[in-house]
Amino acid sequence: MTRQFKKTKMIALASMLVFGFGSVVKAAPSKSANLQAERQQLFNKMMQQPDNLEIGFSYAALSVRVGDLEGAVSTLERMLIFSPGLPRLQLELGILYYRLGNFDTARSYFNDAMSGTGTPSEIISKAQEYLVLVEKKLKRFVWSTNRFVGLRWQSNANSAPGKSTILSQGNPYTLTGKSVKKSDFSFVTNGNAHMEYDLHNQGDKIELDYVDFGTLHFNQTRYDALVSELTIGPSFNLGRFEIDKAFAGVYGIVNGALLDGKTYFGTLGVGTRLVARPQDDLELVVKAEYRQQWFNNTARRRNATDRNGDEFRGVGDVKYMFSPSFAGLIGGRVSRADRKVSYYDYWEYGGRVRFDWALSPFEMTSQLPWVLTASAGYLHRDYDTPDPVVSLTKTQNDNEYWAGGILKVPLSKSWAFMPKVEYRQVNSNNPVRDYNAFTATIGVQFSR
Amino acid sequence: MKIFSSVFLVFATVWVMSFFAMPAMASSNIGVTAAVNKQAKSTLPSGRVRQVVLGNKVIFKERIDTSGTGLVQILFVDGSTLTVGAKASLVIDEYVYDPAKGRGKLAVSFGKGVMRFIGGKISKNKDSVTVRTTVGTVGIRGGMANIFIDGRKGVFSFLYGHELIFIGLGGQRKRIYQPGYTLLVERAGGNGYSRLLVRRTKRGETEFFQRKLAGKRGQRGGARRGPTNAFVANGPLPPYNSQIPLPRIKPKTNPSTVKATPMPVIENDLLDPSNSIDPHTYDNYFFYNNPYP
């Protein structure tokens, strides 16, 4: 009854998120249509009076609001012909070109804005601020990194069932204390780094991406883990095949994990990832990866090598920007794992939704935005053959649900305070895989 | 009577045809000169020469020539603009626009000088904007481009959009699909080329175009008054542009395509389910009464 109730709750939550996603998609165009109509009226007036400044600037502002930055650029460049060398116009134009991603022209406008005699100081400081970023964007080698460190509390640090008595092959067994749900605190760290080298061949690059996760428990030290993954490979602009705004990467994967202070597994793999932006506010991502994984037997995990094998993973995501401060993502995935022993072989498939809001809670226009991320997902796993320890006839299947939230509160340009919460429910016909867990984490993230 | 019927038929045909020819008719009012620095003159299809002033209706087949200090911006009815600098020569060969569908065609001949094209509605479609030059023809889709033509040399910088396609006089083809790149063209004898090179736009090239397409101090583009710093700062644009906090401005850049497992999910994606309690991989005190030998 309780499980059914929890399942219903999770389905209701997922439905709300999906239908909420749909409602916002429907609501967005009507507002945009009104702005477009107003903009067309202004355009007609502008054709009659091209030197009317009020009409021109109103048209430029509306153009920016509907996402037609080119329309704003052409209007402002006309205004610049009316007032040659006007720093404030050059600043606005520089920002528009920056937003379009044309950093060469943006740099030229920012430099012009600063070089004029009698340029107001706020224009100079704003242009300088942008110039720093423009110079970074124009570099051939660029990199970025994030590092989170924090304290985490888990209601179920060992991902174990809550009850000490379980049924295995129809017989009741009593789990040892170590194998029953245990709460614990732990220190956690989670980081990534991304590097790109521009090959100066119309958008082709060499890219490297690194990610890691580490945890040190206060009591459940057997779950102390460190896992890291590195991917590296070239990425290509598919414009060469007349596929607009689409990019494909081909990469090698290497990862490894330590568990309880011992080597747990290592992985080698290959992958490909395709990113397409059919329109400015829509991004489609398709990923396919193949991984070969080797486990290591230890005193506590004596048969870990039974999991040696390979895994294929396919992922597809659709990301939509409802507004500059609100984005939604919906995605699906499928995995196939083939291991040394068949009761570890499984098919896994599922989906997720995620929303990101950039917030200004105190209406301070100069402040860095807070970012609230809410996500929920579902995974289903079907194992190939019965695990003889659990059942001689029934194969294991798991239904896993989760929902969580992260709030990013910037403390400075580089540091942010980040509380996180997550609830995870795994319903499985394997009693030792049937559990739930609530996790709360607080910490800070450094970004550069 | 027979003659009368024939004349009627001819008139009726012309009258009906005139409806089909609406887009061409529309070409008599295809845009306006939205900014004009003297001196610029135009030659109408009739051969009449007129001084170009702000607000002139631009006419199909009209030829515009600018002097050493001239600068003209043409605003087309679809929102496209063409800005031509000094000592330039431009003819509007073709302009068709259907506002209901947002489709049309713009073809210009650009003989010499510097120009910037910023696409409006029609440029979003393939093969809709072409610029004929002395070194070849370029098609611009969904975007913005700078063009410089000087006799047998041409420079085509792609600023923003989907693509810039160059078709040489002998059918040679070059394509830029990444903004920030420039095509350098140099004609050799006949329809051959001694140079057809696509490479990243150099800083000097950007500054050259900026300089050539900017007005000079003292000029006003034909406007009665120009904006001031205060006028711009207090206007409707800055709240949607310069007043947006910089961290919220996300420039349109190419996405990263090589990615490791995402940071927030690495623990569950890479460790789970293999990290969970497993009677096969854990020590033998998983159960009090160990169910396997």
XYZ file of C-alpha atoms in Angstrom:
741
model
C 0.000 0.000 0.000
C 2.768 2.371 1.022
C 4.824 1.469 -2.032
C 1.820 1.939 -4.292
C 1.219 5.341 -2.724
C 4.838 6.355 -3.252
C 4.716 5.165 -6.845
C 1.519 7.142 -7.456
C 3.128 10.222 -5.933
C 6.158 9.886 -8.185
C 3.976 9.439 -11.289
C 1.903 12.476 -10.278
C 5.056 14.554 -9.823
C 6.438 13.450 -13.181
C 3.087 14.203 -14.865
C 2.979 17.688 -13.333
C 6.457 18.382 -14.615
C 5.736 17.086 -18.124
C 2.365 18.851 -18.430
C 3.857 21.999 -16.905
C 6.538 21.845 -19.597
C 3.845 21.595 -22.275
C 1.783 24.468 -20.865
C 4.721 26.836 -20.827
C 5.573 25.868 -24.423
C 1.991 26.726 -25.455
C 1.932 30.004 -23.512
C 5.208 31.339 -24.887
C 4.226 31.937 -28.554
C 1.167 34.156 -27.843
C 3.260 36.728 -25.986
C 5.826 36.582 -28.742
C 3.101 37.059 -31.397
C 1.933 40.286 -29.716
C 5.460 41.637 -29.630
C 5.954 40.690 -33.283
C 2.766 42.515 -34.295
C 3.838 45.629 -32.378
C 7.252 45.399 -33.956
C 5.800 45.161 -37.473
C 3.770 48.329 -36.845
C 6.930 50.126 -35.741
C 8.758 48.840 -38.800
C 6.082 50.266 -41.102
C 6.470 53.649 -39.372
C 10.241 53.365 -39.635
C 9.970 52.910 -43.395
C 8.101 56.237 -43.492
C 10.447 58.045 -41.080
C 13.825 56.281 -41.023
C 15.444 59.148 -39.098
C 12.837 59.184 -36.324
C 14.957 58.306 -33.300
C 12.102 57.344 -30.985
C 10.697 54.896 -33.531
C 14.153 53.535 -34.359
C 15.146 52.805 -30.771
C 11.734 51.345 -29.918
C 12.070 49.046 -32.935
C 15.593 48.039 -31.878
C 14.416 47.266 -28.335
C 11.522 45.137 -29.583
C 13.822 43.370 -32.024
C 16.063 42.346 -29.131
C 13.056 41.206 -27.110
C 11.844 38.915 -29.896
C 15.362 37.610 -30.491
C 16.061 39.362 -33.807
C 19.410 40.843 -32.824
C 20.295 41.477 -36.489
C 17.294 43.812 -36.773
C 18.567 45.763 -33.763
C 22.110 45.881 -35.160
C 21.054 47.318 -38.529
C 18.923 49.965 -36.806
C 21.674 51.005 -34.393
C 24.255 51.112 -37.162
C 21.970 53.552 -38.941
C 21.784 55.619 -35.736
C 25.567 55.560 -35.680
C 25.580 57.102 -39.160
C 23.383 59.868 -37.695
C 25.787 60.343 -34.742
C 29.233 59.103 -35.835
C 31.486 57.885 -33.013
C 28.804 58.042 -30.291
C 30.272 55.854 -27.506
C 26.967 54.787 -26.010
C 25.803 53.455 -29.385
C 29.132 51.725 -29.943
C 28.772 50.042 -26.547
C 25.241 48.831 -27.338
C 26.390 47.585 -30.740
C 29.410 45.852 -29.216
C 27.120 44.003 -26.798
C 24.745 43.012 -29.615
C 27.628 41.601 -31.678
C 28.918 39.839 -28.542
C 25.507 38.237 -28.092
C 25.505 37.160 -31.739
C 28.861 35.492 -31.145
C 30.792 37.782 -33.507
C 33.569 38.678 -31.100
C 35.778 40.357 -33.737
C 33.241 43.070 -34.493
C 32.265 43.319 -30.816
C 35.897 44.007 -29.914
C 36.126 46.686 -32.559
C 33.033 48.479 -31.205
C 34.200 48.211 -27.569
C 37.597 49.643 -28.467
C 35.940 52.465 -30.417
C 33.612 53.208 -27.489
C 36.578 53.568 -25.137
C 38.776 55.578 -27.454
C 36.471 58.569 -27.904
C 37.297 61.821 -26.155
C 35.024 62.580 -23.227
C 33.552 59.088 -23.098
C 31.598 58.693 -19.825
C 33.425 56.511 -17.314
C 30.559 54.015 -16.939
C 30.739 53.302 -20.676
C 34.498 52.747 -20.462
C 34.176 50.371 -17.497
C 31.350 48.402 -19.141
C 33.284 48.130 -22.409
C 36.389 46.996 -20.505
C 34.378 44.346 -18.682
C 33.175 42.952 -22.014
C 36.584 43.246 -23.643
C 38.067 40.877 -21.058
C 35.492 38.260 -22.042
C 35.855 38.950 -25.759
C 39.615 38.421 -25.604
C 39.028 35.104 -23.815
C 36.511 34.006 -26.441
C 38.927 34.850 -29.247
C 41.671 32.676 -27.795
C 42.494 29.500 -29.612
C 42.769 27.477 -26.408
C 40.000 27.922 -23.851
C 39.202 26.077 -20.661
C 36.768 26.163 -17.761
C 36.500 24.302 -14.485
C 34.100 23.760 -11.575
C 34.782 22.211 -8.165
C 32.153 21.508 -5.506
C 33.028 20.577 -1.923
C 30.432 19.971 0.727
C 28.932 18.010 3.566
C 26.247 15.449 2.821
C 23.711 13.619 4.928
C 22.175 10.450 3.545
C 19.222 8.684 5.137
C 20.501 5.488 3.453
C 24.240 5.749 2.907
C 24.615 2.070 1.993
C 21.625 1.915 -0.443
C 20.225 -0.954 1.613
C 16.716 -2.172 2.418
C 15.076 -0.777 5.511
C 14.005 -4.128 6.907
C 16.430 -6.609 8.430
C 14.332 -9.639 7.440
C 14.020 -10.385 3.734
C 12.804 -13.283 1.631
C 15.326 -15.019 -0.593
C 14.094 -17.998 -2.644
C 11.029 -18.001 -0.470
C 13.048 -18.370 2.716
C 13.316 -15.647 5.324
C 16.794 -14.367 6.033
C 18.040 -11.875 8.536
C 20.423 -9.269 7.228
C 23.454 -8.319 9.233
C 23.433 -4.830 10.700
C 25.863 -3.706 8.017
C 23.409 -4.659 5.290
C 20.429 -2.758 6.619
C 19.746 0.892 5.778
C 22.169 3.183 7.643
C 22.168 6.946 7.694
C 25.479 8.755 7.641
C 27.276 12.020 7.026
C 30.035 12.302 4.456
C 32.317 14.833 2.867
C 31.767 15.032 -0.887
C 33.580 16.643 -3.764
C 32.474 16.826 -7.376
C 34.328 18.617 -10.159
C 34.850 18.958 -13.868
C 37.142 20.642 -16.355
C 36.655 21.325 -20.047
C 39.290 22.337 -22.584
C 38.973 23.232 -26.253
C 41.568 23.872 -28.903
C 40.240 25.628 -32.008
C 41.642 24.012 -35.159
C 40.830 27.190 -37.134
C 38.871 25.124 -39.608
C 35.397 26.642 -39.451
C 34.434 25.450 -36.004
C 36.356 22.160 -35.734
C 37.991 21.628 -32.347
C 39.867 19.184 -30.169
C 38.005 18.844 -26.890
C 38.854 17.326 -23.534
C 36.368 16.859 -20.720
C 37.090 15.606 -17.221
C 34.745 14.858 -14.334
C 35.182 13.319 -10.886
C 33.270 12.491 -7.733
C 34.618 11.593 -4.311
C 33.086 10.851 -0.946
C 34.431 10.146 2.555
C 31.868 8.779 5.002
C 31.930 9.378 8.736
C 30.907 5.753 9.521
C 30.065 3.808 6.348
C 33.652 3.905 5.165
C 33.224 0.827 2.960
C 31.332 3.162 0.603
C 34.106 5.735 0.407
C 34.526 6.234 -3.302
C 36.472 8.162 -5.861
C 35.474 7.936 -9.503
C 36.831 10.010 -12.370
C 36.323 10.024 -16.116
C 38.154 11.630 -19.004
C 36.910 12.008 -22.574
C 38.980 13.404 -25.396
C 38.500 13.731 -29.132
C 37.808 15.964 -32.109
C 34.543 17.728 -32.757
C 33.335 18.794 -36.172
C 31.039 21.463 -37.514
C 28.446 19.630 -39.622
C 27.885 22.819 -41.611
C 30.387 21.257 -44.052
C 27.609 18.799 -44.973
C 25.078 21.640 -45.190
C 23.561 20.608 -41.871
C 23.037 23.929 -40.136
C 24.015 24.564 -36.539
C 24.947 20.964 -35.841
C 28.138 19.592 -34.353
C 29.427 16.078 -33.796
C 32.157 14.853 -31.491
C 33.950 11.508 -31.537
C 35.879 10.648 -28.411
C 37.688 8.108 -26.355
C 36.617 7.409 -22.775
C 38.755 6.341 -19.855
C 37.550 6.128 -16.290
C 38.388 4.456 -13.031
C 36.993 4.067 -9.534
C 38.329 3.426 -6.064
C 35.964 1.984 -3.493
C 36.807 1.508 0.151
C 40.391 2.485 -0.655
C 40.838 -0.252 -3.264
C 40.734 -0.217 -7.035
C 37.154 -1.067 -7.951
C 36.959 -0.812 -11.736
C 38.518 0.685 -14.818
C 36.871 1.488 -18.146
C 37.902 2.138 -21.717
C 35.387 3.213 -24.291
C 34.443 5.234 -27.309
C 31.559 7.576 -27.874
C 29.970 10.007 -30.221
C 27.798 12.980 -29.365
C 25.717 15.060 -31.742
C 24.409 18.504 -30.796
C 21.993 20.340 -33.086
C 20.405 23.748 -32.646
C 17.643 23.929 -35.249
C 16.577 27.229 -33.711
C 18.193 29.566 -31.205
C 16.082 28.394 -28.273
C 16.129 24.671 -29.022
C 18.960 22.184 -28.568
C 18.889 18.492 -29.425
C 21.539 16.113 -28.115
C 22.069 12.488 -29.116
C 24.838 10.425 -27.572
C 25.989 6.841 -28.092
C 28.779 5.240 -26.042
C 30.423 1.854 -25.814
C 32.419 0.976 -22.711
C 34.488 -2.055 -21.732
C 34.752 -2.382 -17.975
C 37.122 -4.388 -15.760
C 36.460 -4.935 -12.060
C 38.919 -5.876 -9.359
C 38.397 -8.526 -6.689
C 39.151 -7.503 -3.150
C 38.721 -9.164 0.226
C 35.326 -7.536 0.639
C 34.277 -7.877 -2.992
C 35.563 -11.304 -3.806
C 33.621 -11.875 -7.016
C 33.637 -8.362 -8.402
C 35.209 -9.597 -11.652
C 31.924 -11.363 -12.439
C 30.815 -7.912 -13.541
C 33.552 -7.589 -16.157
C 32.024 -6.870 -19.500
C 30.798 -4.160 -21.778
C 28.040 -1.640 -21.896
C 26.310 0.283 -24.633
C 24.547 3.503 -23.730
C 22.323 5.746 -25.860
C 21.003 9.091 -24.638
C 18.744 11.705 -26.251
C 17.874 15.107 -24.770
C 15.761 18.048 -25.937
C 16.465 21.374 -24.280
C 14.212 24.384 -24.793
C 14.842 27.941 -23.626
C 11.420 29.320 -22.740
C 13.054 32.649 -21.937
C 16.600 33.819 -21.275
C 16.056 32.914 -17.615
C 14.072 29.689 -17.876
C 15.034 26.457 -19.611
C 13.544 22.993 -19.657
C 15.003 19.645 -20.643
C 13.349 16.345 -21.394
C 15.399 13.271 -22.194
C 15.474 9.537 -22.570
C 18.139 6.849 -22.362
C 18.701 3.201 -23.026
C 21.593 1.002 -21.854
C 22.615 -2.564 -22.410
C 25.117 -4.269 -20.101
C 26.691 -7.631 -20.982
C 28.718 -9.058 -18.102
C 30.792 -12.134 -17.410
C 27.875 -13.783 -15.611
C 24.437 -13.507 -17.137
C 22.532 -12.457 -14.000
C 24.375 -9.133 -14.206
C 23.291 -8.570 -17.803
C 20.502 -6.055 -18.119
C 18.589 -3.646 -20.286
C 17.960 -0.258 -18.759
C 15.741 2.492 -20.081
C 14.255 5.625 -18.665
C 13.637 9.325 -18.927
C 14.099 12.568 -17.088
C 12.912 16.164 -16.989
C 14.841 19.154 -15.703
C 14.078 22.837 -15.314
C 16.552 25.638 -14.704
C 15.461 29.049 -13.504
C 17.766 32.043 -13.262
C 16.328 34.139 -10.448
C 16.809 37.646 -9.107
C 15.190 37.345 -5.689
C 16.139 40.810 -4.505
C 15.526 42.659 -7.790
C 19.126 43.840 -7.865
C 19.908 44.278 -11.528
C 23.649 44.084 -10.974
C 23.612 40.868 -8.973
C 24.642 37.517 -10.341
C 21.591 35.348 -10.896
C 20.597 32.584 -8.526
C 19.921 29.384 -10.396
C 17.324 26.893 -9.226
C 17.411 23.468 -10.848
C 14.627 20.955 -10.349
C 14.816 17.492 -11.873
C 12.994 14.191 -11.784
C 13.513 10.887 -13.527
C 12.661 7.256 -13.921
C 14.718 4.181 -14.816
C 13.640 0.628 -15.425
C 16.128 -2.257 -15.370
C 15.397 -5.762 -16.621
C 18.042 -8.402 -15.883
C 18.495 -11.301 -18.292
C 18.538 -14.352 -16.020
C 17.618 -15.151 -12.418
C 20.287 -14.617 -9.813
C 20.425 -18.031 -8.090
C 21.127 -16.469 -4.736
C 17.927 -14.461 -4.914
C 15.619 -16.656 -6.979
C 15.950 -19.711 -9.209
C 13.068 -18.671 -11.434
C 12.495 -14.937 -11.339
C 14.758 -12.414 -13.026
C 15.425 -9.181 -11.228
C 13.721 -6.010 -12.351
C 14.066 -2.569 -10.810
C 11.993 0.584 -11.057
C 13.948 3.589 -9.915
C 12.455 7.065 -9.399
C 14.112 10.207 -8.234
C 13.452 13.900 -7.794
C 15.804 16.579 -6.636
C 16.689 20.224 -6.544
C 19.811 22.362 -6.502
C 19.965 26.043 -5.660
C 23.049 27.947 -6.763
C 23.518 31.151 -4.796
C 26.478 33.140 -6.137
C 28.714 34.623 -3.476
C 31.077 36.200 -5.996
C 31.956 35.738 -9.666
C 33.822 32.514 -8.811
C 32.169 31.142 -5.675
C 28.644 29.947 -5.078
C 26.824 28.408 -2.147
C 24.957 25.296 -3.286
C 22.425 23.363 -1.210
C 21.132 20.177 -2.867
C 18.393 17.693 -1.987
C 17.403 14.421 -3.621
C 14.923 11.647 -2.961
C 15.453 8.287 -4.622
C 13.180 5.265 -4.528
C 14.162 1.890 -5.946
C 11.441 -0.736 -6.153
C 12.944 -4.122 -6.931
C 11.873 -7.754 -6.748
C 15.357 -8.403 -5.404
C 14.824 -7.586 -1.725
C 18.375 -6.320 -1.178
C 17.943 -3.828 -4.044
C 14.650 -2.483 -2.707
C 15.334 0.770 -0.898
C 14.764 4.477 -0.653
C 17.137 7.283 0.224
C 16.958 10.952 0.998
C 20.086 13.029 0.561
C 20.775 16.607 1.619
C 24.041 18.348 0.787
C 25.402 21.791 1.480
C 28.603 23.110 0.039
C 30.349 25.676 -2.087
C 31.315 25.561 -5.742
C 34.272 27.277 -7.319
C 33.995 28.050 -11.029
C 36.504 29.496 -13.417
C -16.115 43.595 -84.387
C -13.363 41.014 -84.638
C -10.740 43.749 -84.106
C -12.703 45.064 -81.138
C -12.749 41.571 -79.605
C -9.010 41.181 -80.101
C -8.254 44.542 -78.517
C -10.544 43.671 -75.613
C -8.776 40.330 -75.237
C -5.359 42.013 -75.174
C -6.491 44.547 -72.561
C -8.119 41.841 -70.482
C -4.965 39.727 -70.647
C -2.770 42.656 -69.616
C -5.173 43.497 -66.796
C -5.161 39.888 -65.514
C -1.391 39.577 -65.953
C -0.881 42.719 -63.901
C -2.245 40.838 -60.869
C 0.214 37.985 -61.368
C 2.954 40.546 -61.696
C 2.176 42.048 -58.262
C 5.565 41.191 -56.745
C 7.300 42.919 -59.636
C 4.986 45.882 -59.181
C 5.852 45.868 -55.548
C 9.449 46.270 -56.608
C 8.717 49.907 -57.409
C 8.599 50.417 -53.641
C 11.054 47.936 -52.351
C 12.754 50.009 -49.715
C 14.005 53.410 -48.668
C 17.327 55.119 -48.289
C 17.396 55.179 -44.500
C 20.669 57.068 -44.046
C 22.622 59.070 -46.609
C 25.903 60.888 -46.277
C 26.496 63.138 -49.239
C 27.532 62.684 -51.883
C 25.529 59.869 -53.391
C 23.617 59.860 -56.635
C 21.400 57.350 -58.288
C 20.593 56.494 -61.864
C 17.011 55.461 -62.372
C 16.045 52.799 -64.950
C 14.801 55.649 -67.148
C 18.334 57.047 -67.224
C 17.447 60.045 -65.069
C 20.099 60.880 -62.468
C 19.029 62.122 -59.019
C 20.732 63.096 -55.798
C 20.110 60.470 -53.130
C 18.573 61.878 -49.971
C 17.208 60.247 -46.847
C 13.759 58.774 -47.387
C 14.072 58.210 -51.150
C 12.034 55.273 -52.349
C 14.450 52.737 -53.784
C 13.451 51.515 -57.198
C 14.052 48.232 -58.941
C 17.064 48.454 -61.326
C 18.170 51.712 -59.681
C 21.918 52.246 -59.610
C 23.490 53.985 -56.613
C 26.979 55.493 -56.712
C 28.702 57.103 -53.753
C 31.473 59.690 -53.805
C 34.615 59.845 -51.641
C 32.610 60.829 -48.546
C 29.352 59.131 -49.425
C 27.605 56.470 -47.369
C 24.129 55.025 -47.904
C 22.032 52.586 -45.936
C 19.090 51.034 -47.789
C 16.316 49.551 -45.696
C 14.252 46.983 -47.606
C 10.636 46.173 -46.868
C 11.551 42.760 -45.444
C 13.909 44.351 -42.905
C 17.149 43.613 -44.773
C 19.678 46.442 -44.927
C 22.533 47.194 -47.268
C 25.065 49.742 -46.164
C 27.520 50.871 -48.823
C 30.569 52.969 -48.110
C 32.425 55.574 -50.125
C 33.290 55.164 -53.819
C 30.880 52.285 -54.188
C 28.566 51.230 -56.959
C 25.416 49.180 -56.443
C 22.465 48.116 -58.601
C 19.301 46.483 -57.254
C 18.796 43.824 -59.929
C 15.884 41.992 -58.403
C 13.690 42.260 -55.360
C 10.604 40.200 -54.713
C 9.010 39.857 -51.309
C 5.865 38.132 -50.139
C 5.158 39.471 -46.619
C 2.555 36.775 -45.946
C 5.087 33.984 -46.421
C 8.174 35.960 -45.410
C 9.843 34.745 -48.592
C 11.383 36.553 -51.504
C 14.498 37.230 -53.488
C 17.098 39.964 -53.445
C 19.791 40.215 -56.078
C 22.223 43.091 -56.309
C 25.238 43.848 -58.434
C 28.075 45.350 -56.448
C 30.718 46.811 -58.705
C 33.214 48.241 -56.267
C 33.732 49.481 -52.728
C 32.704 48.261 -49.305
C 29.279 47.052 -48.214
C 27.612 45.319 -45.288
C 24.521 43.191 -45.728
C 22.296 42.431 -42.749
C 19.585 39.936 -43.561
C 15.911 40.464 -42.889
C 13.112 37.975 -43.399
C 13.961 36.826 -46.923
C 17.560 35.939 -46.135
C 16.414 33.102 -43.866
C 15.627 31.023 -46.967
C 18.104 29.294 -49.215
C 19.199 30.939 -52.499
C 17.275 34.117 -51.673
C 20.057 36.709 -51.420
C 22.753 37.004 -54.070
C 25.402 39.640 -54.619
C 27.024 39.705 -58.053
C 30.513 41.145 -58.112
C 33.348 41.449 -60.590
C 35.082 38.442 -59.028
C 32.082 36.121 -58.647
C 28.671 35.778 -57.021
C 27.954 35.200 -53.348
C 24.809 33.895 -51.712
C 24.168 34.850 -48.111
C 21.735 32.892 -45.967
C 20.340 33.977 -42.657
C 22.986 36.419 -41.903
C 25.348 39.273 -42.039
C 28.356 39.783 -44.255
C 30.945 42.396 -45.173
C 32.073 42.633 -48.791
C 34.956 44.545 -50.352
C 35.505 44.606 -54.108
C 38.449 46.265 -55.775
C 38.810 45.300 -59.419
C 40.134 41.737 -59.500
C 40.249 41.323 -55.722
C 37.452 40.525 -53.333
C 37.124 40.050 -49.569
C 33.988 38.376 -48.151
C 33.697 38.258 -44.356
C 30.883 36.193 -42.893
C 29.700 37.816 -39.656
C 26.676 35.821 -38.624
C 24.171 33.312 -39.972
C 24.026 29.989 -41.790
C 26.293 30.284 -44.790
C 28.025 32.370 -47.398
C 28.498 30.609 -50.724
C 30.833 31.919 -53.403
C 30.437 30.821 -57.013
C 33.377 31.782 -59.185
C 33.228 32.984 -62.768
C 34.284 29.523 -63.901
C 31.920 27.722 -61.512
C 34.453 27.408 -58.674
C 32.695 27.005 -55.329
C 33.721 28.016 -51.807
C 31.529 27.943 -48.771
C 31.778 29.564 -45.343
C 29.522 27.958 -42.747
C 31.149 29.332 -39.609
C 30.775 33.034 -38.729
C 34.088 34.755 -38.113
C 35.666 33.467 -41.334
C 36.681 35.335 -44.475
C 37.041 34.341 -48.118
C 39.863 36.012 -50.028
C 39.510 36.065 -53.801
C 41.987 37.158 -56.405
C 41.321 36.687 -60.086
C 43.980 35.467 -62.473
C 43.524 35.411 -66.241
C 40.160 34.465 -67.770
C 37.847 32.830 -65.287
C 40.670 31.473 -63.162
C 41.778 32.520 -59.690
C 45.204 32.912 -58.195
C 43.661 32.900 -54.727
C 40.514 31.367 -53.247
C 41.146 31.020 -49.543
C 38.834 30.649 -46.547
C 40.424 31.474 -43.218
C 39.651 33.157 -39.906
C 38.850 36.848 -40.211
C 41.825 38.949 -39.190
C 41.535 41.833 -36.801
C 42.774 44.274 -39.438
C 40.004 43.211 -41.828
C 37.292 43.778 -39.237
C 38.670 47.220 -38.428
C 38.952 48.058 -42.133
C 35.232 47.369 -42.674
C 34.254 49.203 -39.491
C 36.214 52.256 -40.587
C 34.864 52.234 -44.135
C 31.239 51.814 -43.059
C 31.240 54.460 -40.333
C 30.245 58.060 -40.864
C 32.736 60.846 -40.360
C 32.453 63.416 -37.597
C 30.345 66.313 -38.808
C 28.224 64.092 -41.042
C 24.703 63.208 -39.976
C 23.420 60.706 -42.496
C 20.711 63.072 -43.657
C 18.903 63.021 -40.305
C 17.544 66.202 -38.739
C 19.094 65.224 -35.420
C 21.239 62.384 -34.160
C 21.013 60.564 -30.842
C 23.166 61.573 -27.863
C 24.679 59.387 -25.154
C 21.896 60.412 -22.777
C 19.206 59.761 -25.386
C 20.448 56.222 -25.920
C 21.012 55.552 -22.203
C 17.492 56.670 -21.273
C 15.828 54.977 -24.245
C 13.986 51.649 -24.423
C 16.947 49.517 -25.556
C 19.434 49.388 -22.616
C 17.138 47.415 -20.243
C 17.200 44.612 -22.826
C 20.859 44.937 -23.714
C 23.547 46.869 -21.830
C 21.709 46.907 -18.504
C 21.403 43.133 -18.381
C 24.001 41.911 -15.884
C 26.895 40.498 -17.841
C 26.741 36.970 -16.365
C 23.218 36.648 -17.785
C 24.361 37.405 -21.323
C 25.054 34.163 -23.095
C 26.666 34.689 -26.506
C 25.725 32.378 -29.353
C 28.702 30.062 -29.514
C 29.232 26.572 -30.824
C 28.321 23.922 -28.250
C 30.858 21.602 -26.659
C 30.320 18.174 -28.119
C 32.862 16.023 -26.314
C 31.483 15.572 -22.822
C 32.141 13.145 -19.993
C 29.331 11.861 -17.789
C 27.574 14.991 -16.459
C 28.800 16.212 -13.085
C 25.511 15.947 -11.161
C 24.835 12.340 -12.188
C 28.306 10.788 -12.170
C 27.778 9.018 -8.835
C 24.583 7.251 -9.911
C 25.601 6.711 -13.534
C 29.031 5.213 -12.923
C 28.847 3.617 -9.479
C 25.256 2.459 -9.286
C 24.021 -0.266 -9.509
C 27.372 -2.035 -9.212
C 28.172 -0.256 -5.957
C 25.063 -1.471 -4.196
C 24.923 -4.319 -1.731
C 25.389 -7.542 -3.617
C 25.571 -10.974 -2.011
C 28.057 -12.094 -4.683
C 30.555 -9.324 -4.344
C 30.366 -8.567 -0.632
C 31.978 -10.289 2.293
C 30.290 -13.400 3.647
C 28.608 -11.789 6.596
C 25.996 -10.229 4.332
C 23.519 -12.712 5.843
C 23.763 -14.191 9.348
C 22.885 -17.521 7.803
C 24.951 -17.393 4.636
C 22.735 -18.792 1.848
C 25.534 -19.714 -0.521
C 28.482 -22.014 0.071
